[in-house]
Short mmCIF file of C-alpha atoms and ligand atoms in Angstrom, two decimals:
data_model
loop_
_atom_site.label_atom_id
_atom_site.label_comp_id
_atom_site.label_asym_id
_atom_site.label_seq_id
_atom_site.Cartn_x
_atom_site.Cartn_y
_atom_site.Cartn_z
CA UNK A 221 -4.70 -8.95 -1.01
CA UNK A 222 -4.21 -6.46 1.44
CA UNK A 223 -1.65 -3.49 0.72
CA UNK A 224 -0.10 -0.56 2.46
CA UNK A 225 0.45 2.75 0.79
CA UNK A 226 2.71 4.49 3.17
CA UNK A 227 3.93 8.16 2.80
CA UNK A 228 4.31 11.52 4.28
CA UNK A 229 0.59 12.84 3.19
CA UNK A 230 1.72 16.27 4.17
CA UNK A 231 -1.39 16.62 3.15
CA UNK A 232 -3.13 14.40 1.08
CA UNK A 233 -3.87 15.61 -2.78
CA UNK A 234 -5.91 14.46 -5.37
CA UNK A 235 -2.89 12.91 -6.87
CA UNK A 236 -3.07 10.58 -3.57
CA UNK A 237 -6.59 10.01 -3.53
CA UNK A 238 -6.50 9.24 -6.97
CA UNK A 239 -4.13 5.90 -6.16
CA UNK A 240 -6.00 4.69 -3.19
CA UNK A 241 -9.15 5.07 -5.47
CA UNK A 242 -7.67 2.87 -7.86
CA UNK A 243 -6.00 0.25 -4.79
CA UNK A 244 -9.31 0.28 -3.36
CA UNK A 245 -11.10 -0.79 -6.55
CA UNK A 246 -7.84 -3.71 -7.14
CA UNK A 247 -7.07 -4.82 -3.73
CA UNK A 248 -9.09 -6.22 -1.27
CA UNK A 249 -8.28 -3.63 1.72
CA UNK A 250 -6.07 -0.99 1.73
CA UNK A 251 -4.27 0.89 4.58
CA UNK A 252 -3.07 3.96 4.20
CA UNK A 253 -0.34 4.66 6.69
CA UNK A 254 1.34 7.59 7.31
CA UNK A 255 4.89 8.24 8.44
CA UNK A 256 5.50 9.63 11.57
CA UNK A 257 8.96 10.73 11.13
CA UNK A 258 9.57 13.64 13.91
CA UNK A 259 13.38 14.51 12.18
CA UNK A 260 10.67 15.96 8.98
CA UNK A 261 9.65 19.32 9.55
CA UNK A 262 5.86 18.70 8.52
CA UNK A 263 2.93 21.54 8.28
CA UNK A 264 0.30 18.97 9.58
CA UNK A 265 0.69 16.84 12.90
CA UNK A 266 0.13 13.28 12.27
CA UNK A 267 -3.13 13.67 14.17
CA UNK A 268 -3.67 16.17 11.93
CA UNK A 269 -2.98 14.33 8.42
CA UNK A 270 -4.78 11.41 9.94
CA UNK A 271 -8.19 13.66 10.49
CA UNK A 272 -7.82 14.85 6.38
CA UNK A 273 -7.12 11.56 5.48
CA UNK A 274 -10.18 9.89 7.05
CA UNK A 275 -12.03 12.89 6.07
CA UNK A 276 -11.31 12.12 1.88
CA UNK A 277 -12.02 8.68 2.25
CA UNK A 278 -14.40 7.79 4.38
CA UNK A 279 -16.66 6.78 1.61
CA UNK A 280 -14.30 4.00 0.42
CA UNK A 281 -15.30 1.24 2.95
CA UNK A 282 -12.22 -0.88 2.37
CA UNK A 283 -9.48 1.68 2.96
CA UNK A 284 -8.06 2.37 6.34
CA UNK A 285 -5.84 5.14 7.99
CA UNK A 286 -3.06 4.03 9.97
CA UNK A 287 0.20 5.62 10.81
CA UNK A 288 3.77 4.00 11.90
CA UNK A 289 7.22 4.86 12.94
CA UNK A 290 10.77 3.29 12.28
CA UNK A 291 11.18 1.00 8.89
CA UNK A 292 8.49 0.34 6.65
CA UNK A 293 9.65 -3.64 6.43
CA UNK A 294 8.88 -3.88 10.18
CA UNK A 295 5.82 -2.32 10.25
CA UNK A 296 4.85 -4.30 7.40
CA UNK A 297 5.71 -7.51 9.01
CA UNK A 298 3.36 -6.62 12.19
CA UNK A 299 0.59 -5.95 10.62
CA UNK A 300 1.29 -9.19 8.58
CA UNK A 301 1.09 -7.16 5.16
CA UNK A 302 3.75 -7.84 2.30
CA UNK A 303 2.80 -5.91 -0.22
CA UNK A 304 3.64 -2.14 -0.75
CA UNK A 305 2.01 0.60 -2.89
CA UNK A 306 3.76 3.62 -4.17
CA UNK A 307 3.12 5.97 -6.99
CA UNK A 308 5.51 7.33 -9.41
CA UNK A 309 4.74 10.59 -11.02
CA UNK A 310 7.86 10.82 -13.39
CA UNK A 311 10.97 9.43 -14.23
CA UNK A 312 12.51 11.91 -11.43
CA UNK A 313 10.44 9.90 -8.99
CA UNK A 314 12.07 6.53 -9.74
CA UNK A 315 15.44 6.54 -9.00
CA UNK A 316 14.65 6.91 -5.14
CA UNK A 317 11.72 4.74 -5.27
CA UNK A 318 13.96 2.06 -6.84
CA UNK A 319 16.46 2.56 -4.30
CA UNK A 320 14.00 2.28 -1.91
CA UNK A 321 11.99 -0.99 -3.32
CA UNK A 322 15.64 -2.51 -3.17
CA UNK A 323 16.55 -1.63 0.04
CA UNK A 324 13.11 -2.73 1.51
CA UNK A 325 13.53 -5.98 -0.28
CA UNK A 326 17.08 -6.16 0.94
CA UNK A 327 15.60 -6.03 4.35
CA UNK A 328 12.69 -8.48 3.75
CA UNK A 329 13.23 -10.37 0.78
CA UNK A 330 9.01 -11.02 1.09
CA UNK A 331 8.09 -7.64 0.67
CA UNK A 332 7.42 -6.73 -2.96
CA UNK A 333 6.42 -3.11 -3.92
CA UNK A 334 3.91 -2.30 -6.83
CA UNK A 335 4.20 1.18 -8.90
CA UNK A 336 1.04 2.48 -9.75
CA UNK A 337 1.47 5.12 -12.32
CA UNK A 338 -0.10 8.67 -11.62
CA UNK A 339 -2.99 9.64 -13.69
CA UNK A 340 -1.37 12.30 -16.56
CA UNK A 341 -3.42 15.39 -14.91
CA UNK A 342 -1.67 14.83 -11.40
CA UNK A 343 2.15 14.54 -12.85
CA UNK A 344 2.99 17.48 -11.73
CA UNK A 345 1.55 18.12 -8.09
CA UNK A 346 2.89 16.58 -4.71
CA UNK A 347 2.26 17.80 -1.60
CA UNK A 348 5.32 20.01 -1.22
CA UNK A 349 4.08 22.37 -4.60
CA UNK A 350 0.70 22.41 -3.15
CA UNK A 351 2.20 24.18 -0.19
CA UNK A 352 4.31 26.68 -1.47
CA UNK A 353 1.21 27.90 -4.12
CA UNK A 354 -1.06 28.14 -0.99
CA UNK A 355 1.52 29.88 0.50
CA UNK A 356 1.89 32.64 -2.29
CA UNK A 357 -1.64 32.94 -2.12
CA UNK A 358 -2.38 30.60 -5.36
CA UNK A 359 -5.65 28.68 -6.35
CA UNK A 360 -5.43 25.12 -5.18
CA UNK A 361 -8.83 24.25 -5.64
CA UNK A 362 -8.26 21.65 -8.66
CA UNK A 363 -5.07 19.89 -6.41
CA UNK A 364 -6.94 19.12 -3.10
CA UNK A 365 -10.03 18.13 -2.02
CA UNK A 366 -11.91 20.92 -0.59
CA UNK A 367 -11.89 19.73 3.32
CA UNK A 368 -7.86 19.95 2.76
CA UNK A 369 -7.82 23.31 1.20
CA UNK A 370 -10.17 24.69 3.97
CA UNK A 371 -7.52 23.18 6.74
CA UNK A 372 -4.59 24.39 4.59
CA UNK A 373 -5.95 27.94 4.65
CA UNK A 374 -6.69 27.92 8.02
CA UNK A 375 -2.78 26.51 8.83
CA UNK A 376 -1.14 29.38 6.67
CA UNK A 377 -3.17 32.16 7.58
CA UNK A 378 -5.69 31.33 10.15
CA UNK A 379 -8.54 32.11 8.05
P1 ADP B 614 7.05 10.71 0.67
O1 ADP B 614 7.52 11.69 1.82
O2 ADP B 614 6.58 9.02 1.64
O3 ADP B 614 7.34 10.48 -0.45
P2 ADP B 614 4.29 11.84 -0.15
O4 ADP B 614 2.73 11.47 0.69
O5 ADP B 614 5.24 12.71 -0.84
O6 ADP B 614 5.35 10.71 0.78
O7 ADP B 614 4.05 10.32 -1.13
C1 ADP B 614 3.52 8.99 -0.91
C2 ADP B 614 3.46 8.26 -2.18
O8 ADP B 614 2.52 8.96 -3.18
C3 ADP B 614 4.47 7.84 -3.08
O9 ADP B 614 4.83 6.88 -3.79
C4 ADP B 614 4.41 9.17 -4.03
O10 ADP B 614 5.13 9.14 -5.42
C5 ADP B 614 2.89 8.86 -4.58
N1 ADP B 614 2.65 10.70 -4.71
C6 ADP B 614 2.40 11.40 -4.73
N2 ADP B 614 1.68 12.34 -5.31
C7 ADP B 614 1.65 11.51 -6.45
C8 ADP B 614 0.49 12.22 -7.34
N3 ADP B 614 0.76 13.34 -7.67
N4 ADP B 614 0.34 10.81 -8.36
C9 ADP B 614 0.53 10.06 -8.20
N5 ADP B 614 1.71 9.38 -6.88
C10 ADP B 614 1.86 10.47 -6.13
#
């Protein structure tokens, strides 16, 4: 089975990576796809996010990095894939994720969303938390791969 794991990945964290690794073991192929949403302000450009993701998944041979804009259902259809993966951290994720999964199913009855529970050590982890902590000079080494940590520090402080 081939699955799409869509998201902003601004930037990729150990929480995302954990989901990607688990998908890579369970499914034949995983397409991690970055949503290109020009109205959402991001720290990293789409090209930068692609570069970061490619680097951190380079050892996972069945993982591909792609981007899409517009509706996920249209993208999935174009790629001929009908299964989407999303991660769930806590009940706070649930309401939004449920709404989105049901809307996607309304738009395309063939599209199925599979939820993977976050690993307990990453339940608190989000890209926005990482950016906030890094912005206040906090230690993010346990939250993102080294390569991503360097990119964040360079982006925020130029070093
Ligand atoms: P989006 O803007 O689409 O929510 P994100 O990059 O924030 O994009 O998240 C992409 C997906 O990864 C979402 O399904 C989100 O719930 C999941 N995710 C984010 N952080 C974690 C984490 N720490 N553990 C498990 N899943 C996560």
